Coordinates of C-alpha atoms in Angstrom, one line a residue:
M298 CA 58.2 -26.2 -13.3
K299 CA 56.2 -25.4 -16.4
T300 CA 57.4 -23.2 -19.0
P301 CA 55.2 -20.1 -19.5
T302 CA 53.6 -19.9 -23.0
F303 CA 53.8 -16.7 -25.4
A304 CA 50.5 -16.2 -24.6
T305 CA 50.9 -15.8 -20.8
V306 CA 54.0 -13.8 -21.1
A307 CA 52.4 -11.4 -23.6
L308 CA 49.3 -11.3 -21.1
L309 CA 51.8 -10.2 -18.3
L310 CA 53.5 -7.7 -20.1
L311 CA 50.2 -6.0 -21.4
T312 CA 49.1 -6.0 -17.6
A313 CA 52.2 -4.2 -16.4
A314 CA 52.1 -2.0 -19.1
A315 CA 48.3 -1.3 -18.4
A316 CA 49.4 -0.6 -14.9
G317 CA 51.9 1.5 -15.7
A318 CA 50.1 3.7 -18.2
Q319 CA 47.4 4.2 -15.3
Q320 CA 50.3 6.0 -13.1
S321 CA 50.9 9.7 -14.3
A322 CA 52.2 12.8 -13.0
D323 CA 49.8 14.2 -10.4
P324 CA 50.1 18.3 -10.4
S325 CA 47.7 18.5 -7.6
G326 CA 48.5 20.6 -4.6
V327 CA 49.4 24.4 -3.6
W328 CA 52.3 25.9 -5.7
L329 CA 54.2 29.1 -5.4
R330 CA 55.3 30.8 -8.8
D331 CA 59.1 31.1 -9.2
D332 CA 58.9 35.1 -9.4
G333 CA 57.1 35.2 -6.0
N334 CA 53.6 36.8 -7.4
A335 CA 51.2 34.0 -7.1
R336 CA 50.1 31.2 -4.7
V337 CA 47.6 28.8 -6.9
R338 CA 45.9 25.6 -5.9
I339 CA 45.8 22.8 -8.6
A340 CA 43.0 20.1 -8.0
P341 CA 40.8 17.9 -9.7
C342 CA 37.3 19.6 -11.2
G343 CA 35.1 17.5 -12.9
N344 CA 37.0 15.5 -15.6
D345 CA 39.6 18.3 -15.7
I346 CA 42.2 19.8 -13.8
C347 CA 41.7 23.7 -12.3
A348 CA 44.5 26.1 -11.2
T349 CA 42.9 28.6 -8.8
N350 CA 44.6 31.7 -8.0
L351 CA 44.8 31.9 -4.1
W352 CA 47.0 34.9 -4.0
I353 CA 48.3 37.2 -6.4
G354 CA 50.8 40.1 -5.5
D355 CA 50.9 42.2 -8.4
T356 CA 47.6 42.4 -10.0
S357 CA 48.8 45.1 -12.5
K358 CA 48.6 42.4 -15.6
G359 CA 44.8 41.8 -14.7
E360 CA 45.4 38.5 -12.6
A361 CA 43.2 38.2 -9.2
A362 CA 42.6 36.0 -6.5
G363 CA 40.0 33.5 -7.6
D364 CA 40.7 33.3 -11.2
V365 CA 40.7 29.7 -12.5
L366 CA 42.7 28.0 -15.5
V367 CA 40.9 25.0 -16.5
M368 CA 43.0 22.3 -17.8
S369 CA 42.5 19.2 -20.0
L370 CA 45.5 17.3 -19.5
K371 CA 46.6 13.7 -20.8
P372 CA 49.7 11.9 -19.8
K373 CA 52.7 12.7 -22.3
S374 CA 55.0 10.6 -20.4
A375 CA 55.6 9.4 -16.7
D376 CA 56.5 13.1 -15.7
T377 CA 54.6 15.2 -18.3
L378 CA 51.0 15.9 -18.9
S379 CA 49.9 17.9 -22.0
G380 CA 46.7 19.3 -23.6
S381 CA 44.8 22.5 -23.6
A382 CA 44.1 24.9 -20.8
Y383 CA 41.2 27.5 -20.6
D384 CA 41.4 31.2 -19.1
K385 CA 37.7 32.1 -18.9
K386 CA 38.4 35.6 -17.8
R387 CA 40.5 36.2 -21.1
D388 CA 38.4 34.0 -23.2
R389 CA 41.7 32.4 -24.5
T390 CA 42.8 28.6 -24.9
Y391 CA 46.3 27.7 -24.5
S392 CA 48.4 24.5 -25.5
I393 CA 50.0 23.7 -22.2
T394 CA 52.6 21.1 -20.8
V395 CA 52.9 20.6 -17.1
Q396 CA 56.0 18.7 -16.2
V397 CA 55.9 17.4 -12.6
S398 CA 58.8 16.5 -10.4
D399 CA 59.6 16.2 -6.8
G400 CA 58.1 19.6 -5.4
A401 CA 58.4 21.4 -8.4
L402 CA 56.1 21.9 -11.7
L403 CA 57.4 23.5 -15.0
T404 CA 54.6 24.6 -17.0
R405 CA 54.9 25.8 -20.6
G406 CA 51.7 27.9 -22.2
C407 CA 51.8 28.4 -26.0
I408 CA 49.2 30.5 -28.1
L409 CA 49.2 30.9 -32.0
G410 CA 50.0 27.1 -32.8
G411 CA 52.9 27.2 -30.5
V412 CA 54.6 30.5 -31.9
L413 CA 54.3 32.3 -28.4
C414 CA 55.3 30.2 -25.4
R415 CA 56.2 30.7 -21.7
N416 CA 57.7 28.5 -19.4
V417 CA 56.8 29.3 -15.5
R418 CA 58.7 27.3 -12.5
W419 CA 56.6 26.6 -9.4
K420 CA 57.6 25.1 -6.0
S421 CA 55.5 23.2 -3.5
A422 CA 54.0 25.6 -0.7
Q423 CA 53.4 22.4 1.1

């Protein structure tokens, strides 16, 4: 049996790393906010990911069904995506982190350079 060369081993490691890098967390699906006040569909929209309100219970804070948050996310780790989110209705951009686990999401949105942040937990509606 032939011993693999350094170049062969390096090529195999790079191929494995590239395959692992292509697999990232996928937040797609229908989600229920932990306070029971929202049902949201997360799905690809062009090169981005859109979170669309399907149902809002308490509309007193200005949220409504049909509102869309457009997220530009990149993998941060195997279970976490990070980037920015644009809320057209409020004309506001947030930094956002989305952590995906089995049947759950944790989102963290921040404004003012990370000075004001809010965590929201979601469970799968499917």
